[in-house]
Amino acid sequence: MNRPPGPVGGRLAGNGPAYDQDRLGFMTSMSQEHGAIWSFDRHIVVAADPSLAGEVLLRTNRDFGGEVDFLHRKQKEDAATQQQWMSSRAARMRGMRPAAMQEKIPMIAAEMRKAIPSWKSHGEVDVVAEMRSLTSRLGSMICFAEDAHLTEGLEQELFDSLLPVIRSLIALPSWLPLPRHRRVARANQALEKGIARVIEVRRRDDRTEGDDLLGVLMKPTGRHGRLSDKVIRETLAATLLAAQSAPSSGFGWTVHELVKRPDVQERIAAEATAVLPASGDISHDHYRKLEFTARVVKEALRLWPPNWVYARHTLKETDLGGYTLAPGTKVMVPSYVIQRDARWFPEPLRFDPDRWLPQGTGTAAPQYAYLPFGAGPLVCMGLSWSLIEMTLAAALLVRDFHLAAVPGSAVVPDPSRELTPSGLRVRLTPRPAVPGDGVRHTAVLAPEPTARCPMALGKPR
Ligand code: HEM
């Protein structure tokens, strides 16, 4: 067994204080100093390179275990329950495949058209909070369709109750009877009860065949048979939590970049005005033409991945990057560092949506250099859904409003859970209405080449 090199740290507390004081800075500077694989304290190894990151994520469940979840949902005691969880994952993946998600675009857009105009009435908008209540509602709709009201607000309370627990610097066991642990237990119970109620109503009304996620999970399959109600409740509760947090942070970062760049806002507004109908359904056909807006979202997730670090642990003695790691070694994969590495993304700190054009440098980056949704057996199942959400929200918001930072507000990256733009406050000013058919026919959809943007000029790397 040999350990990768790394910082020595203090005699008593090791590197803990330096890490907790500035997690992003610590990970970045130590990766620059020690290279692709390094270690700190006694049992933490960091894999800060695309190919090692790919190995860790792809070998998850074989050589590496996932993170311990506070609610202990994923630590299943018996093989049969574990098998059921995997079956539920496969079924939800089917339910959330891109083609199924594309059909939901009119529904997502309709919800957004209701919600976004109301944001401006709040004056200064807390975009992350507004987007969280929107994505939370949409998450319930994809799980429960017309029965979404039966769990309304319950997943938000579970999320809110979990925040102080997850943000705490000291991870205390969940069985300790602290008030905050009791609040999580109550919220979790309430949400699972709400889900149980939906299952009951569906059975009573003989509506077990819906095409929402609950419908998919209630259908027995030849391969996996019927899932237990407990597994259905737990896996849908986990999905509802995942559906609201990362997209709201990701969208917050998109807006954070937009308020600094009126020129990018103009390009989005022009594209959205040209592509989206002023009224009537927004379909997949409209959505897929929002090419520039989609690149903006993609670039925001490169600079600011909500899941900025992946945590795994070795399940047994395991080789990685030429080292042999002991069982139980914690392995961290900082996507934030990899996605800002100049070797894979030239001028990495420059916000440049056009690096994602077919000939751009982003598109040419090595596999696993861009990891906002993970990879391997735990890859995000909401990938298509959340890209649709964020792209449509950006297009609809910027089509109708100019975005500006509230004077005196300052954004601080908060990596204590997901990477979130803490302090983001935005002022929305309505754009002048477009006369005629509501469609502004302009020619600014093509990326405008500028001297400072080699990717737009098509210059090779
Ligand atoms: C910007 C938006 C999102 C980002 C960046 C994101 C990112 C991720 C990442 C990185 C993982 C894997 C974590 C790991 O490997 O340890 C993950 C897992 C997951 N995501 Fe997302 N996610 C987003 C939106 C969503 C949405 C909208 C949903 C559901 C509607 C969702 C559902 C899930 C679920 C259920 C898992 C757990 C998979 C499992 O453990 O089996 N995500 N997400």
Coordinates of C-alpha atoms and ligand atoms in Angstrom, one line a residue:
M1 CA 0.0 0.0 0.0
N2 CA 1.5 3.4 -0.9
R3 CA 0.1 6.9 -0.6
P4 CA 0.1 9.6 -3.2
P5 CA 2.0 12.8 -2.2
G6 CA 0.2 15.8 -0.6
P7 CA 0.2 18.5 1.9
V8 CA 1.3 17.6 5.4
G9 CA -1.0 19.9 7.4
G10 CA -1.0 20.7 11.1
R11 CA 0.1 18.2 13.7
L12 CA -3.3 17.9 15.4
A13 CA -6.0 18.9 12.9
G14 CA -4.2 18.0 9.7
N15 CA -5.5 19.9 6.7
G16 CA -9.1 20.1 8.0
P17 CA -9.0 23.8 8.9
A18 CA -7.4 24.8 5.6
Y19 CA -10.0 22.7 3.7
D20 CA -13.0 24.1 5.7
Q21 CA -11.8 27.7 5.4
D22 CA -11.7 27.6 1.6
R23 CA -12.7 24.3 0.1
L24 CA -12.6 25.4 -3.6
G25 CA -9.3 27.2 -3.1
F26 CA -7.7 24.3 -1.2
M27 CA -8.7 21.8 -3.8
T28 CA -7.5 24.0 -6.7
S29 CA -4.2 25.0 -5.3
M30 CA -3.3 21.5 -4.0
S31 CA -4.2 19.9 -7.3
Q32 CA -2.0 22.4 -9.1
E33 CA 0.8 21.7 -6.8
H34 CA 0.6 17.9 -6.5
G35 CA -0.9 16.9 -9.8
A36 CA -3.4 14.3 -11.0
I37 CA -3.6 12.2 -7.8
W38 CA -2.7 13.5 -4.3
S39 CA -3.7 12.9 -0.7
F40 CA -4.3 14.8 2.4
D41 CA -4.7 13.8 6.0
R42 CA -4.6 10.1 6.7
H43 CA -7.2 8.6 4.4
I44 CA -8.3 11.1 1.8
V45 CA -7.2 10.8 -1.9
V46 CA -8.0 13.3 -4.6
A47 CA -8.3 12.3 -8.2
A48 CA -8.0 15.6 -10.2
D49 CA -7.6 14.5 -13.7
P50 CA -10.2 13.4 -16.4
S51 CA -9.0 9.9 -16.8
L52 CA -8.8 9.1 -13.1
A53 CA -12.1 10.8 -12.5
G54 CA -13.6 8.6 -15.1
E55 CA -12.1 5.5 -13.5
V56 CA -13.5 6.4 -10.0
L57 CA -17.0 7.2 -11.3
L58 CA -17.1 4.2 -13.7
R59 CA -15.8 1.7 -11.1
T60 CA -18.4 2.9 -8.5
N61 CA -20.3 -0.1 -6.9
R62 CA -17.4 -2.4 -7.9
D63 CA -14.3 -0.9 -6.3
F64 CA -15.7 2.4 -4.9
G65 CA -18.8 2.9 -2.8
G66 CA -21.1 6.0 -3.0
E67 CA -21.4 8.6 -0.3
V68 CA -23.1 7.8 3.0
D69 CA -26.5 9.4 2.8
F70 CA -27.8 11.0 6.0
L71 CA -31.2 9.3 5.7
H72 CA -29.4 6.0 5.1
R73 CA -31.6 5.3 2.1
K74 CA -28.8 3.9 0.1
Q75 CA -27.2 1.7 2.7
K76 CA -29.5 -1.2 2.3
E77 CA -29.0 -4.0 4.7
D78 CA -30.0 -6.9 2.6
A79 CA -29.3 -7.9 -1.0
A80 CA -32.9 -8.2 -1.9
T81 CA -33.6 -4.5 -1.0
Q82 CA -30.5 -3.5 -2.8
Q83 CA -31.7 -5.3 -5.9
Q84 CA -35.0 -3.5 -5.6
W85 CA -33.2 -0.1 -5.4
M86 CA -31.3 -0.9 -8.5
S87 CA -34.5 -2.0 -10.3
S88 CA -36.1 1.3 -9.3
R89 CA -33.1 3.2 -10.6
A90 CA -33.4 1.3 -14.0
A91 CA -37.1 2.1 -14.1
R92 CA -36.7 5.8 -13.3
M93 CA -33.9 6.0 -15.9
R94 CA -36.4 4.6 -18.4
G95 CA -39.1 7.0 -17.2
M96 CA -36.6 10.0 -17.6
R97 CA -35.1 9.1 -21.0
P98 CA -34.6 12.0 -23.3
A99 CA -37.6 11.1 -25.6
A100 CA -39.9 10.9 -22.6
M101 CA -38.7 14.2 -21.3
Q102 CA -39.1 16.0 -24.6
E103 CA -42.8 15.2 -24.5
K104 CA -43.0 17.1 -21.2
I105 CA -41.6 20.3 -22.7
P106 CA -45.1 22.0 -23.3
M107 CA -45.9 21.3 -19.6
I108 CA -42.6 22.6 -18.3
A109 CA -42.8 25.7 -20.5
A110 CA -46.4 26.4 -19.4
E111 CA -45.4 26.2 -15.7
M112 CA -42.5 28.6 -16.4
R113 CA -44.7 31.1 -18.2
K114 CA -47.0 31.2 -15.1
A115 CA -44.1 31.5 -12.6
I116 CA -41.5 33.7 -14.2
P117 CA -43.6 36.9 -14.8
S118 CA -44.5 36.8 -11.1
W119 CA -40.8 37.0 -10.0
K120 CA -40.6 40.7 -11.0
S121 CA -43.3 41.7 -8.6
H122 CA -40.9 40.8 -5.8
G123 CA -38.6 43.6 -6.8
E124 CA -35.3 42.1 -5.9
V125 CA -35.4 38.5 -7.0
D126 CA -33.7 35.7 -5.1
V127 CA -33.3 33.6 -8.2
V128 CA -32.1 30.4 -6.5
A129 CA -35.1 30.4 -4.1
E130 CA -37.6 31.2 -6.9
M131 CA -36.1 28.5 -9.2
R132 CA -36.1 26.0 -6.3
S133 CA -39.9 26.4 -5.8
L134 CA -40.4 26.1 -9.6
T135 CA -38.2 23.0 -10.0
S136 CA -39.6 21.5 -6.9
R137 CA -43.1 21.8 -8.4
L138 CA -42.0 20.4 -11.7
G139 CA -40.3 17.5 -9.9
S140 CA -43.6 16.6 -8.2
M141 CA -45.3 16.8 -11.6
I142 CA -42.9 14.4 -13.3
C143 CA -43.3 12.0 -10.4
F144 CA -47.0 12.3 -9.8
A145 CA -48.6 14.2 -12.8
E146 CA -52.1 15.3 -11.8
D147 CA -51.7 14.0 -8.2
A148 CA -48.7 16.4 -7.6
H149 CA -50.8 18.5 -5.2
L150 CA -50.9 15.6 -2.7
T151 CA -47.2 16.1 -1.8
E152 CA -47.1 19.8 -2.3
G153 CA -44.4 21.6 -0.2
L154 CA -43.4 18.4 1.6
E155 CA -40.2 17.9 -0.4
Q156 CA -39.2 21.5 0.2
E157 CA -39.6 21.1 3.9
L158 CA -37.4 17.9 3.8
F159 CA -34.8 19.9 1.8
D160 CA -34.9 22.8 4.2
S161 CA -34.6 20.6 7.2
L162 CA -31.6 18.8 5.7
L163 CA -29.6 22.0 5.0
P164 CA -28.4 22.7 8.5
V165 CA -27.4 19.0 9.0
I166 CA -25.5 18.8 5.7
R167 CA -23.8 22.2 6.1
S168 CA -22.6 21.4 9.6
L169 CA -18.8 21.0 9.7
I170 CA -19.1 18.0 12.0
A171 CA -21.0 15.1 10.7
L172 CA -23.0 13.7 13.6
P173 CA -24.8 10.3 13.4
S174 CA -28.4 10.7 12.5
W175 CA -29.6 8.6 15.5
L176 CA -28.5 11.4 17.9
P177 CA -31.8 13.0 19.2
L178 CA -30.9 16.6 18.2
P179 CA -33.8 19.0 17.3
R180 CA -32.5 19.3 13.8
H181 CA -32.3 15.6 13.4
R182 CA -35.8 15.2 14.6
R183 CA -37.0 17.9 12.1
V184 CA -35.4 15.9 9.3
A185 CA -37.1 12.7 10.5
R186 CA -40.5 14.4 10.7
A187 CA -40.1 15.9 7.3
N188 CA -39.0 12.6 5.8
Q189 CA -41.9 10.8 7.4
A190 CA -44.4 13.4 6.1
L191 CA -43.1 13.2 2.6
E192 CA -43.2 9.4 2.5
K193 CA -46.7 9.5 3.9
G194 CA -47.7 11.9 1.1
I195 CA -46.2 9.5 -1.5
A196 CA -48.0 6.6 0.2
R197 CA -51.3 8.5 -0.1
V198 CA -50.7 9.0 -3.9
I199 CA -50.1 5.3 -4.3
E200 CA -53.3 4.5 -2.4
V201 CA -55.4 6.9 -4.5
R202 CA -54.0 5.4 -7.7
R203 CA -54.8 1.9 -6.6
R204 CA -58.3 2.9 -5.4
D205 CA -59.1 4.6 -8.7
D206 CA -57.4 1.9 -10.7
R207 CA -54.9 4.4 -12.3
T208 CA -51.7 2.4 -11.9
E209 CA -50.5 2.7 -15.5
G210 CA -49.6 6.4 -15.8
D211 CA -46.6 7.6 -17.7
D212 CA -45.2 9.6 -14.7
L213 CA -42.4 8.2 -12.6
L214 CA -44.9 6.7 -10.1
G215 CA -46.7 4.9 -13.0
V216 CA -43.4 3.6 -14.3
L217 CA -42.5 2.3 -10.8
M218 CA -45.8 0.7 -10.2
K219 CA -45.7 -1.4 -13.3
P220 CA -44.2 -4.8 -12.7
T221 CA -41.5 -5.8 -15.2
G222 CA -40.7 -9.3 -16.4
R223 CA -37.1 -8.8 -15.2
H224 CA -37.6 -7.1 -11.9
G225 CA -41.1 -8.1 -10.9
R226 CA -43.1 -5.7 -8.6
L227 CA -41.3 -3.1 -6.5
S228 CA -42.2 -2.9 -2.8
D229 CA -44.1 0.2 -1.8
K230 CA -41.3 1.1 0.6
V231 CA -38.7 1.2 -2.2
I232 CA -41.1 3.2 -4.4
R233 CA -41.6 5.7 -1.6
E234 CA -37.9 6.0 -0.8
T235 CA -36.7 6.3 -4.3
L236 CA -39.3 8.8 -5.3
A237 CA -38.5 10.9 -2.2
A238 CA -34.8 10.8 -3.2
T239 CA -35.8 11.9 -6.7
L240 CA -37.9 14.8 -5.4
L241 CA -35.0 16.1 -3.4
A242 CA -32.5 15.8 -6.3
A243 CA -35.0 17.5 -8.6
Q244 CA -35.1 20.8 -6.8
S245 CA -31.6 21.5 -5.5
A246 CA -29.0 21.2 -8.3
P247 CA -31.1 22.8 -11.1
S248 CA -31.8 25.8 -8.9
S249 CA -28.1 26.3 -8.1
G250 CA -27.2 25.6 -11.7
F251 CA -29.7 28.2 -12.8
G252 CA -28.5 30.6 -10.2
W253 CA -25.0 30.4 -11.6
T254 CA -26.3 30.9 -15.1
V255 CA -28.0 34.1 -14.0
H256 CA -24.9 35.2 -12.1
E257 CA -22.9 35.0 -15.4
L258 CA -25.7 36.8 -17.3
V259 CA -26.0 39.8 -15.0
K260 CA -22.3 40.5 -15.8
R261 CA -22.9 40.2 -19.5
P262 CA -25.5 42.3 -21.2
D263 CA -24.1 41.2 -24.6
V264 CA -24.9 37.6 -23.8
Q265 CA -28.4 38.6 -22.6
E266 CA -29.0 40.3 -25.9
R267 CA -28.0 37.1 -27.8
I268 CA -30.3 35.0 -25.7
A269 CA -33.2 37.5 -26.0
A270 CA -32.8 37.6 -29.8
E271 CA -32.7 33.8 -30.1
A272 CA -35.7 33.3 -27.7
T273 CA -37.7 36.0 -29.5
A274 CA -37.0 34.4 -32.9
V275 CA -37.6 30.8 -31.8
L276 CA -40.3 30.7 -29.1
P277 CA -44.0 31.4 -29.9
A278 CA -45.4 34.4 -28.1
S279 CA -48.4 32.3 -27.1
G280 CA -49.4 28.7 -27.5
D281 CA -47.5 25.5 -26.7
I282 CA -43.7 25.5 -26.7
S283 CA -42.7 22.2 -28.2
H284 CA -39.5 20.2 -28.5
D285 CA -39.1 21.6 -32.0
H286 CA -38.9 25.2 -30.5
Y287 CA -36.7 24.1 -27.7
R288 CA -34.0 22.4 -29.8
K289 CA -33.5 25.7 -31.7
L290 CA -32.4 27.5 -28.5
E291 CA -28.8 26.5 -29.4
F292 CA -27.0 29.6 -28.0
T293 CA -29.0 29.5 -24.7
A294 CA -28.2 25.8 -24.3
R295 CA -24.5 26.6 -24.7
V296 CA -24.8 29.4 -22.1
V297 CA -26.2 26.9 -19.6
K298 CA -23.5 24.3 -20.5
E299 CA -20.8 26.9 -19.9
A300 CA -22.3 28.0 -16.6
L301 CA -22.2 24.4 -15.5
R302 CA -18.6 24.1 -16.5
L303 CA -17.5 27.1 -14.4
W304 CA -19.9 26.4 -11.6
P305 CA -20.8 22.7 -11.3
P306 CA -23.4 22.3 -8.5
N307 CA -21.9 18.9 -7.7
W308 CA -18.5 20.4 -7.5
V309 CA -16.9 17.3 -5.8
Y310 CA -17.8 13.6 -5.9
A311 CA -17.1 11.6 -2.8
R312 CA -16.5 7.8 -2.9
H313 CA -14.7 5.3 -0.6
T314 CA -12.8 2.2 -1.6
L315 CA -14.7 -1.0 -0.9
K316 CA -11.6 -3.1 -0.8
E317 CA -7.9 -2.7 -1.6
T318 CA -7.9 -0.9 -4.9
D319 CA -5.4 0.4 -7.4
L320 CA -5.8 3.9 -8.7
G321 CA -3.3 6.0 -10.7
G322 CA -0.4 3.7 -9.8
Y323 CA -1.1 3.7 -6.1
T324 CA -2.7 0.9 -4.0
L325 CA -5.4 2.3 -1.7
A326 CA -6.4 0.7 1.5
P327 CA -10.1 -0.4 2.0
G328 CA -12.1 2.6 3.4
T329 CA -10.0 5.3 1.8
K330 CA -12.1 8.3 0.9
V331 CA -11.6 9.4 -2.7
M332 CA -12.7 12.8 -3.9
V333 CA -13.1 13.9 -7.5
P334 CA -13.3 17.7 -7.7
S335 CA -15.1 18.4 -11.0
Y336 CA -14.8 22.1 -10.2
V337 CA -11.0 21.8 -10.5
I338 CA -11.0 19.6 -13.6
Q339 CA -13.5 21.8 -15.4
R340 CA -11.3 24.9 -14.8
D341 CA -8.0 23.3 -15.9
A342 CA -6.4 25.2 -18.8
R343 CA -5.1 21.9 -20.3
W344 CA -8.7 20.8 -21.1
F345 CA -10.4 24.2 -21.4
P346 CA -8.1 27.0 -22.7
E347 CA -8.6 30.3 -20.9
P348 CA -10.6 28.4 -18.4
L349 CA -11.9 31.3 -16.3
R350 CA -13.3 33.0 -19.4
F351 CA -17.1 32.5 -19.7
D352 CA -17.4 31.5 -23.3
P353 CA -20.5 29.7 -24.4
D354 CA -19.1 29.4 -27.9
R355 CA -16.4 27.0 -26.8
W356 CA -19.3 24.5 -27.1
L357 CA -19.7 25.0 -30.8
P358 CA -19.0 21.9 -32.8
Q359 CA -15.4 23.1 -33.6
G360 CA -14.9 24.7 -30.2
T361 CA -12.3 23.7 -27.6
G362 CA -14.9 22.6 -25.1
T363 CA -16.3 20.0 -27.5
A364 CA -12.7 18.8 -28.1
A365 CA -11.9 18.4 -24.3
P366 CA -11.1 14.8 -23.3
Q367 CA -13.8 12.5 -22.0
Y368 CA -14.6 13.1 -18.3
A369 CA -13.1 16.6 -18.3
Y370 CA -16.7 17.9 -18.2
L371 CA -18.6 16.2 -15.5
P372 CA -21.5 18.2 -14.1
F373 CA -23.9 15.3 -14.2
G374 CA -21.4 12.6 -13.1
A375 CA -20.8 9.4 -15.0
G376 CA -21.1 5.6 -14.5
P377 CA -23.6 3.8 -12.4
L378 CA -24.7 6.8 -10.4
V379 CA -24.9 9.2 -13.3
C380 CA -27.7 11.8 -12.9
M381 CA -31.0 10.5 -14.1
G382 CA -32.4 14.1 -14.4
L383 CA -29.9 15.2 -17.0
S384 CA -32.2 15.8 -19.9
W385 CA -34.9 17.1 -17.7
S386 CA -32.7 19.7 -16.0
L387 CA -31.1 20.9 -19.2
I388 CA -34.6 21.5 -20.6
E389 CA -35.6 23.3 -17.3
M390 CA -32.5 25.6 -17.2
T391 CA -32.4 26.4 -21.0
L392 CA -36.2 27.2 -21.1
A393 CA -36.0 29.2 -17.9
A394 CA -33.1 31.3 -19.2
A395 CA -34.7 31.9 -22.6
L396 CA -38.1 32.9 -21.1
L397 CA -36.6 35.1 -18.4
V398 CA -34.1 36.9 -20.6
R399 CA -36.6 37.3 -23.5
D400 CA -38.8 39.3 -21.3
F401 CA -36.5 41.0 -18.8
H402 CA -33.1 42.8 -18.6
L403 CA -31.2 41.3 -15.7
A404 CA -29.0 43.4 -13.4
A405 CA -27.3 42.8 -10.1
V406 CA -28.9 44.6 -7.2
P407 CA -26.5 47.4 -6.2
G408 CA -24.5 46.4 -3.2
S409 CA -25.2 42.7 -3.5
A410 CA -22.3 40.3 -3.8
V411 CA -22.2 36.7 -4.8
V412 CA -20.1 34.3 -2.6
P413 CA -19.7 30.7 -3.8
D414 CA -21.0 28.4 -1.1
P415 CA -19.6 24.9 -1.5
S416 CA -20.9 23.6 1.9
R417 CA -23.4 21.4 0.1
E418 CA -24.0 21.9 -3.6
L419 CA -22.0 24.8 -5.0
T420 CA -24.5 27.7 -4.7
P421 CA -24.3 31.4 -5.5
S422 CA -25.0 32.7 -2.1
G423 CA -26.1 36.4 -2.0
L424 CA -27.3 36.5 -5.6
R425 CA -29.9 39.2 -5.9
V426 CA -31.2 40.3 -9.3
R427 CA -33.3 43.2 -10.5
L428 CA -35.6 42.5 -13.5
T429 CA -36.6 45.3 -15.8
P430 CA -39.2 44.4 -18.5
R431 CA -37.9 44.6 -22.1
P432 CA -40.0 46.7 -24.5
A433 CA -42.8 44.6 -26.1
V434 CA -42.0 43.4 -29.7
P435 CA -44.6 44.8 -32.1
G436 CA -46.4 42.6 -34.7
D437 CA -46.4 38.9 -34.4
G438 CA -44.4 39.0 -31.2
V439 CA -41.4 37.4 -33.0
R440 CA -38.3 39.6 -33.4
H441 CA -36.8 38.6 -36.7
T442 CA -33.1 39.4 -36.3
A443 CA -29.9 38.0 -37.6
V444 CA -28.0 37.9 -34.4
L445 CA -28.5 34.1 -33.9
A446 CA -25.2 33.2 -35.3
P447 CA -22.3 33.7 -32.9
E448 CA -20.7 37.0 -33.5
P449 CA -16.9 36.5 -34.0
T450 CA -14.8 38.8 -31.9
A451 CA -11.1 39.4 -31.9
R452 CA -10.9 38.3 -28.3
C453 CA -12.7 35.0 -28.9
P454 CA -10.5 32.5 -30.8
M455 CA -13.2 29.8 -30.6
A456 CA -15.7 32.0 -32.4
L457 CA -13.2 32.6 -35.2
G458 CA -12.8 28.9 -35.5
K459 CA -9.1 29.0 -34.6
P460 CA -7.7 25.6 -33.8
R461 CA -6.4 25.0 -30.3
Ligands
HEM1 C1 -28.4 21.1 -13.0 C2 -29.1 20.1 -12.6 C3 -28.5 18.8 -12.1 C4 -27.2 18.5 -11.8 C5 -26.0 19.3 -12.0 C6 -27.3 17.1 -11.3 C7 -26.1 16.4 -11.0 C8 -26.2 15.1 -10.5 C9 -25.0 14.3 -10.2 C10 -23.6 14.8 -10.4 C11 -25.4 13.1 -9.7 C12 -24.5 12.0 -9.4 C13 -23.9 12.1 -8.0 C14 -22.7 11.1 -7.8 O1 -22.2 10.5 -8.7 O2 -22.3 11.0 -6.6 C15 -26.8 13.1 -9.7 C16 -27.6 12.1 -9.3 C17 -28.9 12.1 -9.3 N1 -29.7 13.0 -9.9 FE1 -29.1 14.8 -10.6 N2 -28.6 16.7 -11.2 C18 -29.4 17.7 -11.7 C19 -30.7 17.6 -11.8 C20 -31.5 16.5 -11.5 C21 -33.0 16.5 -11.6 C22 -33.8 17.6 -12.2 C23 -33.3 15.2 -11.2 C24 -34.7 14.6 -11.2 C25 -35.8 15.1 -11.7 C26 -32.2 14.6 -10.8 C27 -32.2 13.3 -10.2 C28 -31.0 12.6 -9.8 C29 -31.1 11.4 -9.0 C30 -32.3 10.6 -8.7 C31 -29.8 11.0 -8.8 C32 -29.3 9.8 -8.0 C33 -28.9 8.7 -8.8 C34 -28.5 7.5 -7.9 O3 -27.9 7.7 -6.9 O4 -28.9 6.4 -8.3 N3 -31.1 15.4 -10.9 N4 -27.3 14.4 -10.2

